[in-house]
């Protein structure tokens, strides 16, 4: 059964939020630096001006106006940063709701239970001329080969847990390997995704990150889908 895609909602909002927060932070740092420089220059001017020939009132008024504009810009950036933080809290709450659920994240290992099958996915940035999908057991032996979609996009495959002869395979960990090729035979990078049970939500490199029970750490915006634990 296909799980709920993250798609255009929370995960992509998290990516946009991270990018926007970085731009606001950079703008705030630049404005603060300009503000500090302006204060130093203004103080130096007042200290070193000729008492017999002080700064013209109109010029001084213009400088004070610039001072006010810089201060307003800094306050605006701080306000935007606060708004970003509030939105980020909402994204964190969405990510936390994934704990004890299974998320479809980058990786090639999947667990086959005693009954039922297993789901996995792969992502193609562009269409390919050839595609091979292989499932291997713990010894690296190919137990099943599947015909996959060669068009660009994300493709989900529901494996029934059987080998090429139709025999049910034992429960355990299996590996999926997807290989794409161009018309000239050159290899194409293919992103493989398998489900992992989400156990933690962390902030790594300023990004909201899902940590699965098998140790994978995936930025929230790289998650393709989520489903209830035990679903296959």
mmCIF file of C-alpha atoms in Angstrom:
data_model
loop_
_atom_site.group_PDB
_atom_site.id
_atom_site.type_symbol
_atom_site.label_atom_id
_atom_site.label_comp_id
_atom_site.label_asym_id
_atom_site.label_seq_id
_atom_site.Cartn_x
_atom_site.Cartn_y
_atom_site.Cartn_z
ATOM 1 C CA UNK A 1 0.000 0.000 0.000
ATOM 2 C CA UNK A 2 1.356 3.352 -0.986
ATOM 3 C CA UNK A 3 2.092 5.667 1.902
ATOM 4 C CA UNK A 4 1.346 9.356 2.265
ATOM 5 C CA UNK A 5 3.731 11.426 0.100
ATOM 6 C CA UNK A 6 5.441 14.355 1.744
ATOM 7 C CA UNK A 7 5.382 16.045 -1.680
ATOM 8 C CA UNK A 8 4.739 19.787 -1.846
ATOM 9 C CA UNK A 9 3.789 20.160 1.830
ATOM 10 C CA UNK A 10 5.907 20.149 4.987
ATOM 11 C CA UNK A 11 9.192 18.847 3.610
ATOM 12 C CA UNK A 12 9.458 21.326 0.745
ATOM 13 C CA UNK A 13 8.333 24.102 3.060
ATOM 14 C CA UNK A 14 11.233 23.127 5.321
ATOM 15 C CA UNK A 15 13.692 23.494 2.433
ATOM 16 C CA UNK A 16 12.299 26.898 1.497
ATOM 17 C CA UNK A 17 12.330 27.949 5.142
ATOM 18 C CA UNK A 18 15.980 26.957 5.573
ATOM 19 C CA UNK A 19 16.957 28.974 2.494
ATOM 20 C CA UNK A 20 14.907 32.003 3.568
ATOM 21 C CA UNK A 21 16.319 31.905 7.099
ATOM 22 C CA UNK A 22 19.849 31.882 5.721
ATOM 23 C CA UNK A 23 19.116 34.933 3.524
ATOM 24 C CA UNK A 24 17.561 36.831 6.428
ATOM 25 C CA UNK A 25 20.502 36.001 8.692
ATOM 26 C CA UNK A 26 22.993 37.183 6.059
ATOM 27 C CA UNK A 27 21.074 40.412 5.514
ATOM 28 C CA UNK A 28 20.894 41.007 9.263
ATOM 29 C CA UNK A 29 24.646 40.506 9.661
ATOM 30 C CA UNK A 30 25.359 42.911 6.799
ATOM 31 C CA UNK A 31 23.006 45.564 8.182
ATOM 32 C CA UNK A 32 24.481 45.254 11.677
ATOM 33 C CA UNK A 33 28.006 45.587 10.291
ATOM 34 C CA UNK A 34 26.993 48.696 8.329
ATOM 35 C CA UNK A 35 25.295 50.100 11.425
ATOM 36 C CA UNK A 36 28.403 49.605 13.566
ATOM 37 C CA UNK A 37 30.614 51.156 10.895
ATOM 38 C CA UNK A 38 28.272 54.152 10.600
ATOM 39 C CA UNK A 39 28.352 54.725 14.374
ATOM 40 C CA UNK A 40 32.138 54.654 14.422
ATOM 41 C CA UNK A 41 32.404 57.083 11.512
ATOM 42 C CA UNK A 42 29.833 59.441 13.021
ATOM 43 C CA UNK A 43 31.558 59.398 16.425
ATOM 44 C CA UNK A 44 34.938 60.035 14.793
ATOM 45 C CA UNK A 45 33.489 62.932 12.800
ATOM 46 C CA UNK A 46 32.005 64.559 15.898
ATOM 47 C CA UNK A 47 35.220 64.149 17.863
ATOM 48 C CA UNK A 48 37.444 65.521 15.144
ATOM 49 C CA UNK A 49 35.343 68.307 13.680
ATOM 50 C CA UNK A 50 36.650 71.850 13.767
ATOM 51 C CA UNK A 51 34.858 73.767 16.598
ATOM 52 C CA UNK A 52 35.080 76.903 14.486
ATOM 53 C CA UNK A 53 33.588 75.145 11.489
ATOM 54 C CA UNK A 54 31.166 72.462 12.750
ATOM 55 C CA UNK A 55 29.245 70.105 10.544
ATOM 56 C CA UNK A 56 26.460 71.762 8.605
ATOM 57 C CA UNK A 57 23.040 71.201 10.208
ATOM 58 C CA UNK A 58 21.523 69.876 6.993
ATOM 59 C CA UNK A 59 24.383 67.439 6.514
ATOM 60 C CA UNK A 60 24.189 66.283 10.136
ATOM 61 C CA UNK A 61 20.415 65.812 9.823
ATOM 62 C CA UNK A 62 20.932 63.660 6.718
ATOM 63 C CA UNK A 63 23.451 61.518 8.594
ATOM 64 C CA UNK A 64 21.037 61.044 11.478
ATOM 65 C CA UNK A 65 18.345 60.039 8.973
ATOM 66 C CA UNK A 66 20.700 57.402 7.566
ATOM 67 C CA UNK A 67 21.333 56.248 11.112
ATOM 68 C CA UNK A 68 17.574 55.837 11.627
ATOM 69 C CA UNK A 69 17.151 53.923 8.377
ATOM 70 C CA UNK A 70 19.916 51.477 9.316
ATOM 71 C CA UNK A 71 18.401 50.955 12.750
ATOM 72 C CA UNK A 72 14.990 50.307 11.172
ATOM 73 C CA UNK A 73 16.507 47.804 8.733
ATOM 74 C CA UNK A 74 18.138 45.892 11.601
ATOM 75 C CA UNK A 75 14.872 45.802 13.533
ATOM 76 C CA UNK A 76 13.018 44.585 10.440
ATOM 77 C CA UNK A 77 15.530 41.788 9.909
ATOM 78 C CA UNK A 78 15.183 40.756 13.544
ATOM 79 C CA UNK A 79 11.413 40.708 13.174
ATOM 80 C CA UNK A 80 11.695 38.531 10.053
ATOM 81 C CA UNK A 81 14.087 36.210 11.891
ATOM 82 C CA UNK A 82 11.532 35.846 14.690
ATOM 83 C CA UNK A 83 8.832 35.020 12.141
ATOM 84 C CA UNK A 84 11.114 32.416 10.529
ATOM 85 C CA UNK A 85 11.770 30.866 13.926
ATOM 86 C CA UNK A 86 8.033 30.592 14.551
ATOM 87 C CA UNK A 87 7.499 28.889 11.182
ATOM 88 C CA UNK A 88 10.487 26.654 11.854
ATOM 89 C CA UNK A 89 8.809 25.558 15.092
ATOM 90 C CA UNK A 90 5.799 24.469 13.053
ATOM 91 C CA UNK A 91 8.035 22.452 10.730
ATOM 92 C CA UNK A 92 9.727 20.842 13.732
ATOM 93 C CA UNK A 93 6.311 19.873 15.077
ATOM 94 C CA UNK A 94 5.455 18.260 11.733
ATOM 95 C CA UNK A 95 8.743 16.354 11.773
ATOM 96 C CA UNK A 96 8.202 15.205 15.364
ATOM 97 C CA UNK A 97 4.858 13.745 14.301
ATOM 98 C CA UNK A 98 6.849 11.275 12.159
ATOM 99 C CA UNK A 99 8.421 9.617 15.224
ATOM 100 C CA UNK A 100 7.460 5.904 15.428
ATOM 101 C CA UNK A 101 6.323 6.044 11.811
ATOM 102 C CA UNK A 102 8.205 4.763 8.778
ATOM 103 C CA UNK A 103 9.683 7.352 6.414
ATOM 104 C CA UNK A 104 10.837 6.751 2.857
ATOM 105 C CA UNK A 105 14.396 8.104 2.893
ATOM 106 C CA UNK A 106 17.628 7.601 0.921
ATOM 107 C CA UNK A 107 19.100 4.127 1.468
ATOM 108 C CA UNK A 108 19.191 0.672 -0.110
ATOM 109 C CA UNK A 109 18.472 -1.741 2.768
ATOM 110 C CA UNK A 110 14.945 -2.944 3.467
ATOM 111 C CA UNK A 111 13.406 -5.359 5.911
ATOM 112 C CA UNK A 112 11.232 -8.268 4.788
ATOM 113 C CA UNK A 113 8.873 -9.517 7.489
ATOM 114 C CA UNK A 114 7.687 -13.100 7.892
ATOM 115 C CA UNK A 115 4.533 -12.211 5.977
ATOM 116 C CA UNK A 116 3.762 -9.626 3.333
ATOM 117 C CA UNK A 117 6.166 -7.836 1.035
ATOM 118 C CA UNK A 118 8.401 -4.781 1.114
ATOM 119 C CA UNK A 119 8.275 -1.402 -0.587
ATOM 120 C CA UNK A 120 11.095 0.711 -1.936
ATOM 121 C CA UNK A 121 11.559 3.505 -4.446
ATOM 122 C CA UNK A 122 14.089 4.999 -6.800
ATOM 123 C CA UNK A 123 14.456 8.442 -8.302
ATOM 124 C CA UNK A 124 15.590 9.340 -11.816
ATOM 125 C CA UNK A 125 16.533 12.916 -12.648
ATOM 126 C CA UNK A 126 16.060 12.136 -16.332
ATOM 127 C CA UNK A 127 14.777 9.318 -18.512
ATOM 128 C CA UNK A 128 17.217 6.478 -19.158
ATOM 129 C CA UNK A 129 17.653 4.002 -21.989
ATOM 130 C CA UNK A 130 18.154 1.020 -19.720
ATOM 131 C CA UNK A 131 17.276 0.195 -16.120
ATOM 132 C CA UNK A 132 17.964 -2.798 -13.906
ATOM 133 C CA UNK A 133 16.380 -3.320 -10.489
ATOM 134 C CA UNK A 134 17.939 -6.106 -8.431
ATOM 135 C CA UNK A 135 17.119 -7.369 -4.953
ATOM 136 C CA UNK A 136 19.916 -9.137 -3.115
ATOM 137 C CA UNK A 137 20.019 -11.234 0.039
ATOM 138 C CA UNK A 138 22.460 -10.864 2.944
ATOM 139 C CA UNK A 139 25.090 -12.790 0.979
ATOM 140 C CA UNK A 140 24.931 -10.389 -1.965
ATOM 141 C CA UNK A 141 23.168 -12.924 -4.187
ATOM 142 C CA UNK A 142 20.545 -11.602 -6.606
ATOM 143 C CA UNK A 143 17.227 -13.183 -5.632
ATOM 144 C CA UNK A 144 14.889 -11.136 -7.802
ATOM 145 C CA UNK A 145 15.109 -8.849 -10.833
ATOM 146 C CA UNK A 146 12.319 -6.361 -11.519
ATOM 147 C CA UNK A 147 11.489 -4.284 -14.558
ATOM 148 C CA UNK A 148 11.345 -0.653 -13.509
ATOM 149 C CA UNK A 149 10.033 2.527 -15.075
ATOM 150 C CA UNK A 150 12.746 4.315 -17.068
ATOM 151 C CA UNK A 151 11.080 7.737 -17.119
ATOM 152 C CA UNK A 152 12.210 10.662 -14.981
ATOM 153 C CA UNK A 153 10.625 10.907 -11.547
ATOM 154 C CA UNK A 154 10.104 8.923 -8.361
ATOM 155 C CA UNK A 155 9.001 5.329 -8.836
ATOM 156 C CA UNK A 156 7.680 3.126 -6.037
ATOM 157 C CA UNK A 157 7.963 -0.659 -6.285
ATOM 158 C CA UNK A 158 5.974 -3.134 -4.196
ATOM 159 C CA UNK A 159 8.007 -6.350 -3.881
ATOM 160 C CA UNK A 160 6.018 -9.456 -2.907
ATOM 161 C CA UNK A 161 8.923 -11.019 -1.016
ATOM 162 C CA UNK A 162 9.390 -13.845 -3.534
ATOM 163 C CA UNK A 163 12.374 -14.817 -5.670
ATOM 164 C CA UNK A 164 12.445 -15.257 -9.441
ATOM 165 C CA UNK A 165 10.978 -18.788 -9.087
ATOM 166 C CA UNK A 166 8.019 -17.538 -7.053
ATOM 167 C CA UNK A 167 9.311 -19.001 -3.792
ATOM 168 C CA UNK A 168 8.681 -17.066 -0.618
ATOM 169 C CA UNK A 169 11.970 -15.839 0.840
ATOM 170 C CA UNK A 170 12.825 -15.884 4.561
ATOM 171 C CA UNK A 171 12.406 -12.794 6.688
ATOM 172 C CA UNK A 172 15.471 -10.583 7.007
ATOM 173 C CA UNK A 173 17.344 -7.658 5.539
ATOM 174 C CA UNK A 174 17.597 -7.345 1.772
ATOM 175 C CA UNK A 175 19.373 -4.837 -0.435
ATOM 176 C CA UNK A 176 17.968 -3.103 -3.495
ATOM 177 C CA UNK A 177 20.277 -2.036 -6.315
ATOM 178 C CA UNK A 178 19.014 0.119 -9.180
ATOM 179 C CA UNK A 179 21.282 0.745 -12.162
ATOM 180 C CA UNK A 180 20.462 3.080 -15.024
ATOM 181 C CA UNK A 181 22.216 3.498 -18.365
ATOM 182 C CA UNK A 182 22.276 6.000 -21.219
ATOM 183 C CA UNK A 183 21.992 5.028 -24.867
ATOM 184 C CA UNK A 184 25.803 4.944 -25.117
ATOM 185 C CA UNK A 185 25.991 2.505 -22.215
ATOM 186 C CA UNK A 186 27.311 4.992 -19.670
ATOM 187 C CA UNK A 187 25.953 4.621 -16.145
ATOM 188 C CA UNK A 188 23.369 7.009 -14.715
ATOM 189 C CA UNK A 189 23.140 7.896 -11.027
ATOM 190 C CA UNK A 190 19.976 6.546 -9.459
ATOM 191 C CA UNK A 191 18.766 7.493 -5.995
ATOM 192 C CA UNK A 192 17.411 4.529 -4.016
ATOM 193 C CA UNK A 193 14.949 4.972 -1.130
ATOM 194 C CA UNK A 194 13.786 2.508 1.510
ATOM 195 C CA UNK A 195 11.625 2.789 4.599
ATOM 196 C CA UNK A 196 13.107 3.329 8.041
ATOM 197 C CA UNK A 197 11.462 3.662 11.437
ATOM 198 C CA UNK A 198 11.870 7.254 12.654
ATOM 199 C CA UNK A 199 13.180 7.350 16.235
ATOM 200 C CA UNK A 200 14.467 10.904 16.635
ATOM 201 C CA UNK A 201 14.277 14.412 15.209
ATOM 202 C CA UNK A 202 17.473 16.456 15.429
ATOM 203 C CA UNK A 203 18.863 19.744 14.148
ATOM 204 C CA UNK A 204 21.987 18.932 12.125
ATOM 205 C CA UNK A 205 23.807 21.651 10.160
ATOM 206 C CA UNK A 206 20.835 23.959 10.842
ATOM 207 C CA UNK A 207 18.453 21.511 9.172
ATOM 208 C CA UNK A 208 15.591 19.551 10.701
ATOM 209 C CA UNK A 209 16.698 15.940 10.357
ATOM 210 C CA UNK A 210 14.941 12.605 10.787
ATOM 211 C CA UNK A 211 17.019 9.837 12.387
ATOM 212 C CA UNK A 212 15.836 6.278 11.729
ATOM 213 C CA UNK A 213 16.388 3.176 13.860
ATOM 214 C CA UNK A 214 19.024 1.912 11.412
ATOM 215 C CA UNK A 215 21.100 5.079 11.898
ATOM 216 C CA UNK A 216 20.198 7.027 8.763
ATOM 217 C CA UNK A 217 20.026 10.806 9.233
ATOM 218 C CA UNK A 218 17.950 12.482 6.526
ATOM 219 C CA UNK A 219 17.008 16.163 6.152
ATOM 220 C CA UNK A 220 13.249 16.519 6.508
ATOM 221 C CA UNK A 221 12.914 18.000 3.012
ATOM 222 C CA UNK A 222 14.554 14.880 1.492
ATOM 223 C CA UNK A 223 11.834 12.575 2.832
ATOM 224 C CA UNK A 224 9.581 11.228 0.076
ATOM 225 C CA UNK A 225 6.738 9.692 2.080
ATOM 226 C CA UNK A 226 5.613 8.493 5.505
ATOM 227 C CA UNK A 227 3.434 5.575 6.621
ATOM 228 C CA UNK A 228 2.300 3.819 9.788
ATOM 229 C CA UNK A 229 4.848 1.422 11.253
ATOM 230 C CA UNK A 230 4.493 -2.156 10.064
ATOM 231 C CA UNK A 231 2.704 -1.228 6.835
ATOM 232 C CA UNK A 232 3.982 -2.932 3.687
#
